[in-house]
GROMACS .gro file of C-alpha atoms in nm:
model
  513
    1MET     CA    1  -6.063   3.553  -3.297
    2LEU     CA    2  -5.942   3.875  -3.139
    3LYS     CA    3  -5.970   4.187  -3.351
    4GLY     CA    4  -5.669   4.431  -3.368
    5ARG     CA    5  -5.559   4.754  -3.536
    6ALA     CA    6  -5.438   4.729  -3.898
    7LYS     CA    7  -5.066   4.669  -3.935
    8GLY     CA    8  -4.865   4.972  -3.916
    9HIS     CA    9  -5.140   5.206  -3.788
   10GLY     CA   10  -5.115   5.198  -3.413
   11THR     CA   11  -5.219   5.512  -3.227
   12ARG     CA   12  -5.037   5.469  -2.894
   13THR     CA   13  -4.825   5.753  -2.767
   14ALA     CA   14  -4.450   5.670  -2.756
   15THR     CA   15  -4.350   5.579  -2.397
   16THR     CA   16  -4.040   5.443  -2.210
   17THR     CA   17  -4.113   5.224  -1.914
   18ASN     CA   18  -3.922   5.120  -1.632
   19ASP     CA   19  -4.113   4.786  -1.623
   20THR     CA   20  -3.859   4.514  -1.667
   21SER     CA   21  -4.109   4.228  -1.612
   22LEU     CA   22  -4.310   4.063  -1.883
   23GLU     CA   23  -4.639   3.906  -1.848
   24ASP     CA   24  -4.682   3.533  -1.923
   25PRO     CA   25  -4.466   3.537  -2.251
   26SER     CA   26  -4.717   3.331  -2.436
   27ASN     CA   27  -4.996   3.574  -2.363
   28MET     CA   28  -4.810   3.897  -2.407
   29LYS     CA   29  -5.057   4.146  -2.558
   30GLU     CA   30  -4.788   4.393  -2.631
   31ILE     CA   31  -4.433   4.306  -2.734
   32LYS     CA   32  -4.199   4.602  -2.675
   33ASN     CA   33  -3.853   4.684  -2.763
   34PHE     CA   34  -3.567   4.621  -2.517
   35ILE     CA   35  -3.331   4.907  -2.504
   36ASN     CA   36  -3.067   4.987  -2.245
   37GLY     CA   37  -3.219   4.747  -1.995
   38GLU     CA   38  -3.583   4.867  -2.029
   39TYR     CA   39  -3.887   4.763  -2.232
   40VAL     CA   40  -3.992   5.064  -2.456
   41THR     CA   41  -4.255   5.136  -2.708
   42ASN     CA   42  -4.165   5.392  -2.984
   43ALA     CA   43  -4.197   5.747  -3.091
   44SER     CA   44  -4.416   5.675  -3.385
   45GLY     CA   45  -4.691   5.465  -3.211
   46LYS     CA   46  -4.674   5.221  -3.495
   47THR     CA   47  -4.752   4.860  -3.410
   48TYR     CA   48  -4.799   4.543  -3.616
   49GLU     CA   49  -4.984   4.211  -3.549
   50ASN     CA   50  -4.837   3.902  -3.395
   51ARG     CA   51  -5.036   3.595  -3.487
   52ASN     CA   52  -5.048   3.238  -3.383
   53PRO     CA   53  -4.999   3.019  -3.691
   54VAL     CA   54  -5.206   2.741  -3.536
   55ASP     CA   55  -5.532   2.916  -3.603
   56ASN     CA   56  -5.418   3.267  -3.723
   57ALA     CA   57  -5.558   3.431  -3.405
   58LEU     CA   58  -5.434   3.765  -3.315
   59ILE     CA   59  -5.231   3.717  -2.983
   60GLY     CA   60  -5.040   4.044  -2.970
   61MET     CA   61  -4.926   4.371  -3.105
   62VAL     CA   62  -4.567   4.450  -3.160
   63TYR     CA   63  -4.417   4.802  -3.133
   64GLU     CA   64  -4.229   4.865  -3.447
   65ALA     CA   65  -3.877   5.030  -3.390
   66GLY     CA   66  -3.822   5.328  -3.606
   67LYS     CA   67  -3.497   5.518  -3.651
   68PRO     CA   68  -3.510   5.690  -3.317
   69GLU     CA   69  -3.543   5.352  -3.134
   70VAL     CA   70  -3.255   5.194  -3.337
   71ASP     CA   71  -3.041   5.498  -3.278
   72ALA     CA   72  -3.102   5.465  -2.899
   73ALA     CA   73  -3.028   5.090  -2.899
   74VAL     CA   74  -2.700   5.128  -3.087
   75ALA     CA   75  -2.596   5.422  -2.866
   76ALA     CA   76  -2.675   5.222  -2.556
   77ALA     CA   77  -2.474   4.922  -2.694
   78LYS     CA   78  -2.187   5.159  -2.779
   79ALA     CA   79  -2.186   5.321  -2.436
   80ALA     CA   80  -2.191   4.971  -2.269
   81LEU     CA   81  -1.858   4.885  -2.424
   82LYS     CA   82  -1.688   5.161  -2.211
   83GLY     CA   83  -1.897   5.080  -1.897
   84PRO     CA   84  -1.882   4.793  -1.653
   85TRP     CA   85  -1.917   4.542  -1.928
   86GLY     CA   86  -1.591   4.648  -2.093
   87LYS     CA   87  -1.402   4.632  -1.764
   88LEU     CA   88  -1.493   4.272  -1.677
   89SER     CA   89  -1.228   3.999  -1.715
   90VAL     CA   90  -1.308   3.710  -1.950
   91VAL     CA   91  -1.385   3.494  -1.646
   92GLU     CA   92  -1.615   3.750  -1.493
   93ARG     CA   93  -1.805   3.794  -1.822
   94CYS     CA   94  -1.842   3.429  -1.877
   95ASN     CA   95  -1.958   3.367  -1.530
   96LEU     CA   96  -2.240   3.620  -1.592
   97LEU     CA   97  -2.334   3.446  -1.919
   98ASP     CA   98  -2.326   3.116  -1.743
   99GLU     CA   99  -2.595   3.253  -1.513
  100VAL     CA  100  -2.791   3.346  -1.825
  101VAL     CA  101  -2.788   2.975  -1.919
  102ASN     CA  102  -2.913   2.893  -1.565
  103GLU     CA  103  -3.192   3.147  -1.584
  104ILE     CA  104  -3.314   3.029  -1.926
  105ASN     CA  105  -3.327   2.671  -1.794
  106ARG     CA  106  -3.505   2.786  -1.465
  107ARG     CA  107  -3.766   2.961  -1.693
  108PHE     CA  108  -3.762   2.682  -1.943
  109ASP     CA  109  -4.155   2.664  -1.959
  110ASP     CA  110  -4.174   3.033  -2.015
  111PHE     CA  111  -3.937   3.020  -2.322
  112LEU     CA  112  -4.118   2.718  -2.451
  113GLN     CA  113  -4.459   2.877  -2.443
  114ALA     CA  114  -4.328   3.192  -2.599
  115GLU     CA  115  -4.157   2.995  -2.878
  116ILE     CA  116  -4.459   2.776  -2.965
  117ALA     CA  117  -4.692   3.081  -2.952
  118ASP     CA  118  -4.489   3.237  -3.219
  119THR     CA  119  -4.412   2.930  -3.439
  120GLY     CA  120  -4.691   2.681  -3.371
  121LYS     CA  121  -4.441   2.396  -3.362
  122PRO     CA  122  -4.494   2.085  -3.156
  123ALA     CA  123  -4.411   2.156  -2.789
  124HIS     CA  124  -4.196   1.832  -2.757
  125LEU     CA  125  -3.989   1.946  -3.052
  126ALA     CA  126  -3.925   2.290  -2.919
  127SER     CA  127  -3.858   2.141  -2.571
  128HIS     CA  128  -3.605   1.893  -2.722
  129ILE     CA  129  -3.428   2.129  -2.975
  130ASP     CA  130  -3.508   2.503  -2.953
  131ILE     CA  131  -3.487   2.591  -2.592
  132PRO     CA  132  -3.193   2.351  -2.480
  133ARG     CA  133  -2.986   2.451  -2.765
  134GLY     CA  134  -3.078   2.826  -2.711
  135ALA     CA  135  -2.938   2.800  -2.366
  136ALA     CA  136  -2.640   2.574  -2.471
  137ASN     CA  137  -2.522   2.841  -2.728
  138PHE     CA  138  -2.413   3.060  -2.439
  139LYS     CA  139  -2.228   2.780  -2.256
  140ILE     CA  140  -2.033   2.637  -2.546
  141PHE     CA  141  -1.891   2.978  -2.627
  142THR     CA  142  -1.813   3.076  -2.264
  143ASP     CA  143  -1.613   2.747  -2.249
  144THR     CA  144  -1.437   2.828  -2.578
  145ILE     CA  145  -1.336   3.176  -2.500
  146LYS     CA  146  -1.188   3.078  -2.170
  147ASN     CA  147  -0.973   2.813  -2.322
  148VAL     CA  148  -0.867   2.930  -2.671
  149SER     CA  149  -0.506   3.039  -2.726
  150THR     CA  150  -0.345   3.289  -2.949
  151GLU     CA  151  -0.010   3.253  -3.130
  152SER     CA  152   0.324   3.374  -3.015
  153PHE     CA  153   0.653   3.393  -3.213
  154GLU     CA  154   1.009   3.490  -3.131
  155MET     CA  155   1.245   3.623  -3.401
  156ARG     CA  156   1.604   3.758  -3.423
  157THR     CA  157   1.628   4.135  -3.512
  158PRO     CA  158   1.872   4.286  -3.752
  159ASP     CA  159   2.087   4.413  -3.473
  160GLY     CA  160   2.129   4.065  -3.337
  161LYS     CA  161   1.879   4.104  -3.044
  162THR     CA  162   1.532   3.944  -3.004
  163ALA     CA  163   1.175   4.040  -3.058
  164ARG     CA  164   0.849   3.865  -2.960
  165SER     CA  165   0.515   3.894  -3.135
  166TYR     CA  166   0.201   3.768  -2.982
  167GLY     CA  167  -0.176   3.782  -3.075
  168VAL     CA  168  -0.439   3.955  -2.863
  169ARG     CA  169  -0.810   3.911  -2.924
  170THR     CA  170  -1.032   4.218  -2.863
  171PRO     CA  171  -1.407   4.272  -2.917
  172ARG     CA  172  -1.524   4.400  -3.246
  173GLY     CA  173  -1.775   4.642  -3.082
  174VAL     CA  174  -2.138   4.673  -3.146
  175ILE     CA  175  -2.283   4.358  -3.337
  176ALA     CA  176  -2.606   4.387  -3.526
  177ILE     CA  177  -2.785   4.043  -3.524
  178ILE     CA  178  -3.062   3.986  -3.770
  179CYS     CA  179  -3.251   3.668  -3.691
  180PRO     CA  180  -3.491   3.436  -3.887
  181TRP     CA  181  -3.831   3.293  -3.770
  182ASN     CA  182  -3.781   2.917  -3.809
  183LEU     CA  183  -3.572   2.868  -3.487
  184PRO     CA  184  -3.605   3.207  -3.324
  185LEU     CA  185  -3.428   3.155  -2.996
  186LEU     CA  186  -3.174   2.891  -3.109
  187LEU     CA  187  -3.043   3.095  -3.404
  188MET     CA  188  -3.042   3.422  -3.227
  189THR     CA  189  -2.834   3.284  -2.935
  190TRP     CA  190  -2.600   3.111  -3.169
  191LYS     CA  191  -2.486   3.459  -3.266
  192ALA     CA  192  -2.548   3.643  -2.934
  193GLY     CA  193  -2.369   3.377  -2.727
  194PRO     CA  194  -2.021   3.420  -2.896
  195ALA     CA  195  -2.073   3.780  -2.955
  196LEU     CA  196  -2.129   3.849  -2.577
  197ALA     CA  197  -1.873   3.589  -2.469
  198CYS     CA  198  -1.607   3.784  -2.673
  199GLY     CA  199  -1.707   4.106  -2.504
  200ASN     CA  200  -1.913   4.273  -2.756
  201THR     CA  201  -2.254   4.431  -2.712
  202VAL     CA  202  -2.538   4.341  -2.942
  203VAL     CA  203  -2.853   4.498  -3.095
  204VAL     CA  204  -3.089   4.210  -3.204
  205LYS     CA  205  -3.354   4.247  -3.474
  206PRO     CA  206  -3.567   3.931  -3.450
  207SER     CA  207  -3.801   3.828  -3.728
  208GLU     CA  208  -4.122   4.021  -3.728
  209ASP     CA  209  -4.313   3.698  -3.715
  210THR     CA  210  -4.138   3.557  -3.396
  211PRO     CA  211  -4.044   3.842  -3.148
  212ARG     CA  212  -4.134   3.681  -2.818
  213THR     CA  213  -3.826   3.489  -2.700
  214ALA     CA  214  -3.584   3.782  -2.792
  215ALA     CA  215  -3.808   4.001  -2.581
  216LEU     CA  216  -3.814   3.750  -2.295
  217LEU     CA  217  -3.438   3.717  -2.295
  218GLY     CA  218  -3.418   4.085  -2.197
  219GLU     CA  219  -3.578   4.002  -1.866
  220VAL     CA  220  -3.319   3.729  -1.816
  221MET     CA  221  -3.032   3.970  -1.884
  222ASN     CA  222  -3.155   4.198  -1.609
  223LYS     CA  223  -3.226   3.926  -1.373
  224VAL     CA  224  -2.866   3.801  -1.377
  225GLY     CA  225  -2.709   4.150  -1.370
  226ILE     CA  226  -2.588   4.187  -1.735
  227PRO     CA  227  -2.520   4.559  -1.756
  228LYS     CA  228  -2.758   4.783  -1.933
  229GLY     CA  229  -2.706   4.828  -2.304
  230VAL     CA  230  -2.523   4.504  -2.352
  231TYR     CA  231  -2.827   4.322  -2.498
  232ASN     CA  232  -3.084   4.522  -2.686
  233VAL     CA  233  -3.390   4.432  -2.911
  234VAL     CA  234  -3.543   4.632  -3.188
  235ASN     CA  235  -3.855   4.491  -3.354
  236GLY     CA  236  -3.967   4.552  -3.712
  237PHE     CA  237  -3.928   4.480  -4.070
  238GLY     CA  238  -3.652   4.508  -4.321
  239ALA     CA  239  -3.691   4.792  -4.577
  240ASN     CA  240  -3.775   5.134  -4.434
  241SER     CA  241  -3.791   4.976  -4.085
  242ALA     CA  242  -3.575   4.847  -3.798
  243GLY     CA  243  -3.366   4.618  -4.028
  244ALA     CA  244  -3.271   4.881  -4.271
  245PHE     CA  245  -3.188   5.144  -3.999
  246LEU     CA  246  -2.991   4.894  -3.803
  247THR     CA  247  -2.786   4.756  -4.097
  248ALA     CA  248  -2.702   5.111  -4.217
  249HIS     CA  249  -2.607   5.250  -3.874
  250PRO     CA  250  -2.248   5.381  -3.889
  251ASP     CA  251  -2.183   5.282  -3.512
  252VAL     CA  252  -2.258   4.918  -3.599
  253ASP     CA  253  -1.929   4.745  -3.620
  254ALA     CA  254  -2.022   4.416  -3.772
  255LEU     CA  255  -2.339   4.245  -3.898
  256THR     CA  256  -2.446   3.884  -3.868
  257PHE     CA  257  -2.749   3.741  -4.039
  258THR     CA  258  -2.944   3.420  -4.101
  259GLY     CA  259  -3.215   3.414  -4.361
  260GLU     CA  260  -3.282   3.408  -4.735
  261THR     CA  261  -3.019   3.502  -4.978
  262ARG     CA  262  -3.187   3.810  -5.124
  263THR     CA  263  -3.207   3.968  -4.775
  264GLY     CA  264  -2.831   3.867  -4.714
  265GLU     CA  265  -2.727   4.050  -5.037
  266VAL     CA  266  -2.905   4.362  -4.920
  267ILE     CA  267  -2.727   4.350  -4.573
  268MET     CA  268  -2.399   4.296  -4.752
  269LYS     CA  269  -2.448   4.601  -4.962
  270ALA     CA  270  -2.537   4.813  -4.645
  271ALA     CA  271  -2.223   4.677  -4.470
  272ALA     CA  272  -2.004   4.793  -4.757
  273ASN     CA  273  -2.056   5.145  -4.633
  274GLY     CA  274  -1.779   5.163  -4.365
  275SER     CA  275  -1.632   4.838  -4.483
  276ARG     CA  276  -1.788   4.642  -4.195
  277PRO     CA  277  -1.751   4.269  -4.172
  278VAL     CA  278  -2.044   4.031  -4.227
  279SER     CA  279  -2.121   3.680  -4.138
  280LEU     CA  280  -2.408   3.542  -4.363
  281GLU     CA  281  -2.595   3.216  -4.345
  282MET     CA  282  -2.829   3.232  -4.635
  283GLY     CA  283  -3.061   2.997  -4.848
  284GLY     CA  284  -3.019   2.629  -4.919
  285LYS     CA  285  -3.146   2.371  -5.155
  286ASN     CA  286  -2.994   2.069  -4.986
  287ALA     CA  287  -2.963   1.730  -5.140
  288ALA     CA  288  -2.975   1.371  -4.994
  289ILE     CA  289  -2.788   1.101  -5.191
  290VAL     CA  290  -2.904   0.751  -5.106
  291PHE     CA  291  -2.691   0.471  -5.239
  292ALA     CA  292  -2.831   0.118  -5.284
  293ASP     CA  293  -2.603  -0.019  -5.013
  294CYS     CA  294  -2.733   0.212  -4.734
  295ASP     CA  295  -2.894   0.096  -4.417
  296PHE     CA  296  -3.237   0.136  -4.574
  297ASP     CA  297  -3.435   0.186  -4.256
  298LYS     CA  298  -3.195   0.443  -4.118
  299ALA     CA  299  -3.198   0.621  -4.463
  300ILE     CA  300  -3.583   0.650  -4.447
  301GLU     CA  301  -3.581   0.772  -4.102
  302GLY     CA  302  -3.316   1.025  -4.157
  303THR     CA  303  -3.463   1.150  -4.477
  304LEU     CA  304  -3.806   1.182  -4.318
  305ARG     CA  305  -3.648   1.406  -4.058
  306SER     CA  306  -3.456   1.614  -4.295
  307VAL     CA  307  -3.748   1.671  -4.514
  308PHE     CA  308  -4.028   1.721  -4.265
  309LEU     CA  309  -3.887   1.826  -3.928
  310ASN     CA  310  -4.029   2.169  -3.819
  311CYS     CA  311  -4.249   2.147  -4.110
  312GLY     CA  312  -3.963   2.177  -4.352
  313GLN     CA  313  -3.863   2.506  -4.207
  314VAL     CA  314  -3.496   2.422  -4.145
  315CYS     CA  315  -3.217   2.579  -4.341
  316LEU     CA  316  -3.033   2.254  -4.331
  317GLY     CA  317  -3.330   2.053  -4.451
  318THR     CA  318  -3.363   1.835  -4.758
  319GLU     CA  319  -3.554   1.937  -5.066
  320ARG     CA  320  -3.379   1.724  -5.323
  321VAL     CA  321  -3.333   1.345  -5.274
  322TYR     CA  322  -3.153   1.133  -5.520
  323VAL     CA  323  -3.179   0.757  -5.484
  324GLU     CA  324  -2.982   0.489  -5.659
  325ARG     CA  325  -3.202   0.318  -5.917
  326PRO     CA  326  -3.211  -0.046  -5.764
  327ILE     CA  327  -3.384   0.088  -5.458
  328PHE     CA  328  -3.574   0.380  -5.596
  329ASP     CA  329  -3.924   0.248  -5.610
  330LYS     CA  330  -3.886   0.091  -5.262
  331PHE     CA  331  -3.756   0.419  -5.129
  332VAL     CA  332  -4.038   0.636  -5.277
  333ALA     CA  333  -4.301   0.397  -5.130
  334ALA     CA  334  -4.140   0.401  -4.790
  335LEU     CA  335  -4.101   0.780  -4.769
  336LYS     CA  336  -4.462   0.808  -4.885
  337ALA     CA  337  -4.585   0.588  -4.608
  338GLY     CA  338  -4.367   0.776  -4.363
  339ALA     CA  339  -4.513   1.117  -4.475
  340GLU     CA  340  -4.867   0.995  -4.464
  341GLY     CA  341  -4.805   0.860  -4.114
  342MET     CA  342  -4.711   1.189  -3.966
  343LYS     CA  343  -4.956   1.343  -3.707
  344ILE     CA  344  -5.056   1.686  -3.786
  345GLY     CA  345  -5.163   1.864  -3.472
  346VAL     CA  346  -5.154   2.162  -3.226
  347PRO     CA  347  -4.836   2.226  -3.023
  348ASP     CA  348  -4.959   2.058  -2.698
  349ASP     CA  349  -5.066   1.735  -2.866
  350PRO     CA  350  -4.790   1.489  -2.758
  351ALA     CA  351  -4.860   1.272  -3.048
  352ALA     CA  352  -4.823   1.547  -3.312
  353ASN     CA  353  -4.495   1.562  -3.500
  354PHE     CA  354  -4.609   1.806  -3.765
  355GLY     CA  355  -4.728   2.172  -3.701
  356PRO     CA  356  -4.829   2.468  -3.917
  357LEU     CA  357  -4.596   2.692  -4.118
  358VAL     CA  358  -4.499   3.015  -3.944
  359SER     CA  359  -4.739   3.252  -4.115
  360LYS     CA  360  -5.014   3.296  -4.373
  361LYS     CA  361  -4.755   3.467  -4.604
  362HIS     CA  362  -4.526   3.163  -4.588
  363GLN     CA  363  -4.820   2.935  -4.633
  364GLU     CA  364  -4.897   3.125  -4.961
  365LYS     CA  365  -4.545   3.085  -5.072
  366VAL     CA  366  -4.527   2.714  -5.018
  367LEU     CA  367  -4.861   2.639  -5.166
  368SER     CA  368  -4.762   2.842  -5.477
  369TYR     CA  369  -4.458   2.598  -5.531
  370TYR     CA  370  -4.697   2.314  -5.484
  371LYS     CA  371  -4.901   2.457  -5.773
  372VAL     CA  372  -4.579   2.516  -5.984
  373ALA     CA  373  -4.470   2.150  -5.932
  374VAL     CA  374  -4.792   2.027  -6.083
  375GLU     CA  375  -4.773   2.284  -6.369
  376GLU     CA  376  -4.416   2.162  -6.438
  377GLY     CA  377  -4.546   1.811  -6.477
  378ALA     CA  378  -4.454   1.653  -6.141
  379THR     CA  379  -4.604   1.322  -6.025
  380VAL     CA  380  -4.754   1.403  -5.680
  381ILE     CA  381  -4.665   1.096  -5.463
  382THR     CA  382  -4.848   1.240  -5.166
  383GLY     CA  383  -4.974   1.575  -5.040
  384GLY     CA  384  -4.972   1.888  -5.248
  385GLY     CA  385  -5.242   2.085  -5.065
  386VAL     CA  386  -5.388   2.189  -4.738
  387PRO     CA  387  -5.506   1.932  -4.482
  388ASP     CA  388  -5.862   1.942  -4.350
  389MET     CA  389  -5.842   2.091  -4.004
  390PRO     CA  390  -6.143   2.119  -3.768
  391GLY     CA  391  -6.295   2.439  -3.637
  392GLU     CA  392  -6.080   2.743  -3.588
  393LEU     CA  393  -5.769   2.543  -3.689
  394ALA     CA  394  -5.897   2.576  -4.040
  395GLU     CA  395  -5.776   2.937  -4.037
  396GLY     CA  396  -5.416   2.818  -3.955
  397CYS     CA  397  -5.117   2.805  -4.163
  398TRP     CA  398  -5.126   2.437  -4.242
  399VAL     CA  399  -4.993   2.251  -4.553
  400GLN     CA  400  -4.956   1.884  -4.625
  401PRO     CA  401  -4.625   1.692  -4.634
  402THR     CA  402  -4.553   1.657  -5.007
  403ILE     CA  403  -4.342   1.439  -5.228
  404TRP     CA  404  -4.283   1.466  -5.599
  405THR     CA  405  -4.118   1.263  -5.867
  406GLY     CA  406  -4.072   1.287  -6.250
  407LEU     CA  407  -3.942   1.638  -6.282
  408PRO     CA  408  -3.639   1.738  -6.496
  409GLU     CA  409  -3.339   1.901  -6.308
  410THR     CA  410  -3.433   2.236  -6.461
  411ALA     CA  411  -3.769   2.257  -6.280
  412ARG     CA  412  -3.814   2.546  -6.046
  413VAL     CA  413  -3.906   2.325  -5.743
  414ILE     CA  414  -3.572   2.154  -5.791
  415LYS     CA  415  -3.368   2.474  -5.837
  416GLU     CA  416  -3.543   2.716  -5.597
  417GLU     CA  417  -3.564   2.720  -5.212
  418ILE     CA  418  -3.911   2.646  -5.096
  419PHE     CA  419  -3.854   2.612  -4.723
  420GLY     CA  420  -4.150   2.394  -4.673
  421PRO     CA  421  -4.225   2.017  -4.598
  422CYS     CA  422  -4.161   1.887  -4.948
  423CYS     CA  423  -3.903   1.716  -5.168
  424HIS     CA  424  -3.851   1.585  -5.514
  425ILE     CA  425  -3.707   1.230  -5.539
  426ALA     CA  426  -3.513   1.137  -5.854
  427PRO     CA  427  -3.319   0.813  -5.955
  428PHE     CA  428  -2.957   0.790  -6.049
  429ASP     CA  429  -2.725   0.526  -6.181
  430ALA     CA  430  -2.368   0.626  -6.122
  431GLU     CA  431  -2.169   0.832  -5.853
  432ASP     CA  432  -2.038   1.095  -6.096
  433GLU     CA  433  -2.390   1.146  -6.232
  434VAL     CA  434  -2.536   1.216  -5.898
  435LEU     CA  435  -2.249   1.427  -5.786
  436GLU     CA  436  -2.292   1.650  -6.098
  437LYS     CA  437  -2.679   1.682  -6.023
  438ALA     CA  438  -2.646   1.739  -5.662
  439ASN     CA  439  -2.389   2.013  -5.703
  440ASP     CA  440  -2.568   2.181  -5.997
  441ASN     CA  441  -2.723   2.452  -5.777
  442LYS     CA  442  -2.645   2.801  -5.675
  443TYR     CA  443  -2.675   2.708  -5.306
  444GLY     CA  444  -2.421   2.508  -5.113
  445LEU     CA  445  -2.525   2.475  -4.753
  446ALA     CA  446  -2.553   2.098  -4.657
  447CYS     CA  447  -2.607   1.758  -4.774
  448ALA     CA  448  -2.685   1.404  -4.653
  449ILE     CA  449  -2.515   1.083  -4.786
  450TRP     CA  450  -2.638   0.748  -4.702
  451THR     CA  451  -2.399   0.455  -4.780
  452GLN     CA  452  -2.217   0.188  -4.598
  453ASP     CA  453  -1.917   0.203  -4.823
  454VAL     CA  454  -1.655   0.397  -4.610
  455SER     CA  455  -1.436   0.492  -4.909
  456ARG     CA  456  -1.744   0.614  -5.108
  457ALA     CA  457  -1.871   0.805  -4.801
  458HIS     CA  458  -1.532   1.001  -4.772
  459ARG     CA  459  -1.506   1.052  -5.142
  460VAL     CA  460  -1.852   1.184  -5.205
  461ALA     CA  461  -1.861   1.404  -4.891
  462GLN     CA  462  -1.540   1.583  -5.001
  463LYS     CA  463  -1.667   1.638  -5.351
  464MET     CA  464  -1.994   1.800  -5.231
  465GLU     CA  465  -1.986   2.183  -5.279
  466VAL     CA  466  -2.132   2.253  -4.936
  467GLY     CA  467  -2.044   2.380  -4.593
  468ILE     CA  468  -2.134   2.052  -4.416
  469SER     CA  469  -2.180   1.707  -4.535
  470TRP     CA  470  -2.343   1.446  -4.319
  471VAL     CA  471  -2.285   1.071  -4.369
  472ASN     CA  472  -2.554   0.834  -4.243
  473SER     CA  473  -2.701   1.114  -4.015
  474TRP     CA  474  -2.860   1.458  -4.046
  475PHE     CA  475  -2.856   1.766  -3.812
  476LEU     CA  476  -2.584   1.607  -3.601
  477ARG     CA  477  -2.396   1.918  -3.478
  478ASP     CA  478  -2.081   1.941  -3.268
  479LEU     CA  479  -2.096   2.312  -3.179
  480ARG     CA  480  -1.705   2.329  -3.191
  481THR     CA  481  -1.684   2.258  -3.561
  482PRO     CA  482  -1.709   2.520  -3.841
  483PHE     CA  483  -2.058   2.597  -3.971
  484GLY     CA  484  -2.152   2.800  -4.280
  485GLY     CA  485  -2.238   2.782  -4.648
  486SER     CA  486  -2.077   2.776  -4.980
  487LYS     CA  487  -2.175   2.964  -5.301
  488GLN     CA  488  -2.488   3.170  -5.244
  489SER     CA  489  -2.559   2.983  -4.900
  490GLY     CA  490  -2.333   3.216  -4.703
  491ILE     CA  491  -2.008   3.387  -4.621
  492GLY     CA  492  -1.793   3.303  -4.322
  493ARG     CA  493  -1.784   3.021  -4.060
  494GLU     CA  494  -1.915   3.016  -3.709
  495GLY     CA  495  -1.888   2.770  -3.432
  496GLY     CA  496  -1.604   2.706  -3.169
  497VAL     CA  497  -1.301   2.894  -3.238
  498HIS     CA  498  -1.423   2.978  -3.583
  499SER     CA  499  -1.681   3.224  -3.441
  500LEU     CA  500  -1.401   3.411  -3.262
  501GLU     CA  501  -1.250   3.503  -3.596
  502PHE     CA  502  -1.574   3.713  -3.671
  503TYR     CA  503  -1.659   3.834  -3.317
  504THR     CA  504  -1.306   3.958  -3.235
  505ASP     CA  505  -1.031   4.157  -3.384
  506LEU     CA  506  -0.704   3.958  -3.371
  507LYS     CA  507  -0.421   4.205  -3.305
  508ASN     CA  508  -0.049   4.154  -3.309
  509VAL     CA  509   0.180   4.307  -3.035
  510CYS     CA  510   0.559   4.303  -3.132
  511ILE     CA  511   0.801   4.382  -2.852
  512LYS     CA  512   1.174   4.425  -2.907
  513LEU     CA  513   1.363   4.278  -2.611
   0.00000   0.00000   0.00000
C-alpha cells in the first residue's frame, strides 16, 4: 500500500497552474481544484487522502480549498455571468452543453475509471447508470429549456385601454452545488445540467471521498469551449472547510444539496443569511409494501435491487420491507436466497454485482447499525458482518448483504437511515395497518408498492407521504417529472420544468398598450 502524508498536513507551496490536462483520471496522484478554467492547488498547502474503497489503498492526495480558493471560485463564477457566457442565446448555450454530452461520451472510459476508483462499485453498474445518466442530465435540460414556455395575459385597464403581461425567465446567478459520494457524477450533473442550461454559473463542492469525476469534467468544459469561470470545483470538507466557506459566501445566489438531513439543515441555516433559495434532497428511510397478490418473482427481483443496488448506497433505496402475512415466510426465504446469491467482487469482475462501501468511515457506521440490530433483538436472516476477502482486499470497506426480522417499529434500525445493504422485513395484515407503519417516519423520500390490484395501487400510492411512489417497479425515472422529498427528506422539486423554478427567476413584464 502506498504511504502518504497525514490528512490535513500537506506541505506543498500553493501554486496556480495553466495545465488543463489531467493524467489518467483513475491514477491521478494529485486532485486539484478547478477555478476559472485552470487546475489549481491552494494557499495553505493542505491536502487530504483519496483512498480506493476496494482495498483502502492510498491512490491520491486532494488539495483542500480554503477560503481564498472559494472566494476565487465564486468571483470567477460571478464575473462569467457578465462575460461571454451571459451574452449567449439559449440555443447557443445549449449547443455548447450538448457538446459537453458528446465529450463525456467520447471519454466514457476515463469517466468510468475515475468513478470506480473513487467508489469501488462494479464497472458494469457504473457504465450502465452513473456515466450515461451523468451525460444525459445535460441533454434533458437543454431540450427542456429550449422548449418551455412562459405565461402571457391580456387585461383591460381602468381607462379602457389594454395591457399585456408576460413572464421572462432569467438566471439566478452563482449556484453552489454540494454533492454526495454515492453517485458522484450523476447527482452532480443532475444539478449542474439545469443550472448551466438556464444560464447560471456554478461552484461545485464534491464529496471529499469522491472528487475525481468533478475534476475531470473541468477538462471537458475547457475542451468544448465553455467560458472560464462558468464551471468551478472546490474540494474539501464541510465545517471549517470548502463547504462552510461556499455556503456562507454572500455572492452565492442559491444553494442546492444532496446528502444527509443534518448537513442539509446546516446549509439551510447558512442560506438564511441573505435569504437565498435552497433545493435540498436529504435523507430517506424508504419502505416497500408487498401485497399477497403481487407478481412474486418481480417483487423479489425489484426488492433485491432496491435494497442492495450500489451496496445499499442509494438515497431511494429500501430499508423497510412490509409483506402481507400470507406470503411473508416465502418472501423472507426468497429474499434471503437472493442476497446470499450476490457476487461480492472488485469493479472489473464482470460477475460481481456487489462492491464495497465508499469508505472506512461509512463501513464503521453501517457495521455499528448491524451491531445495534442484534442488541435490539433482531433475528439475523443473513449477513450482519464483514465477508472474508482475500489478500489486500481484506483491508477494503466490505460488508455483507444483511436482512433482519422480528423488530418492533420503534427499533433504531427501522427509524434511522443506515444507507447500507440491509433491510428489515415485517408482516402486515391490513392496508390501513401497513400505511400507518410505512408513513410513521420522519423521512418521506420514496416507496415501492407491489400489487396487481389497480385500484389498490392508486389508492396506496397517493396515501404515501413521499415524493415518489413506484408501483411494481423501482428506480424507474422519467427525468421530466418532479423529483424531491417530503418531510425531512427535502425541500423543493427538480426535474424537467420543475428544475427551472429553482434555477431561474420568473419575472413579470407588464406593458400598457
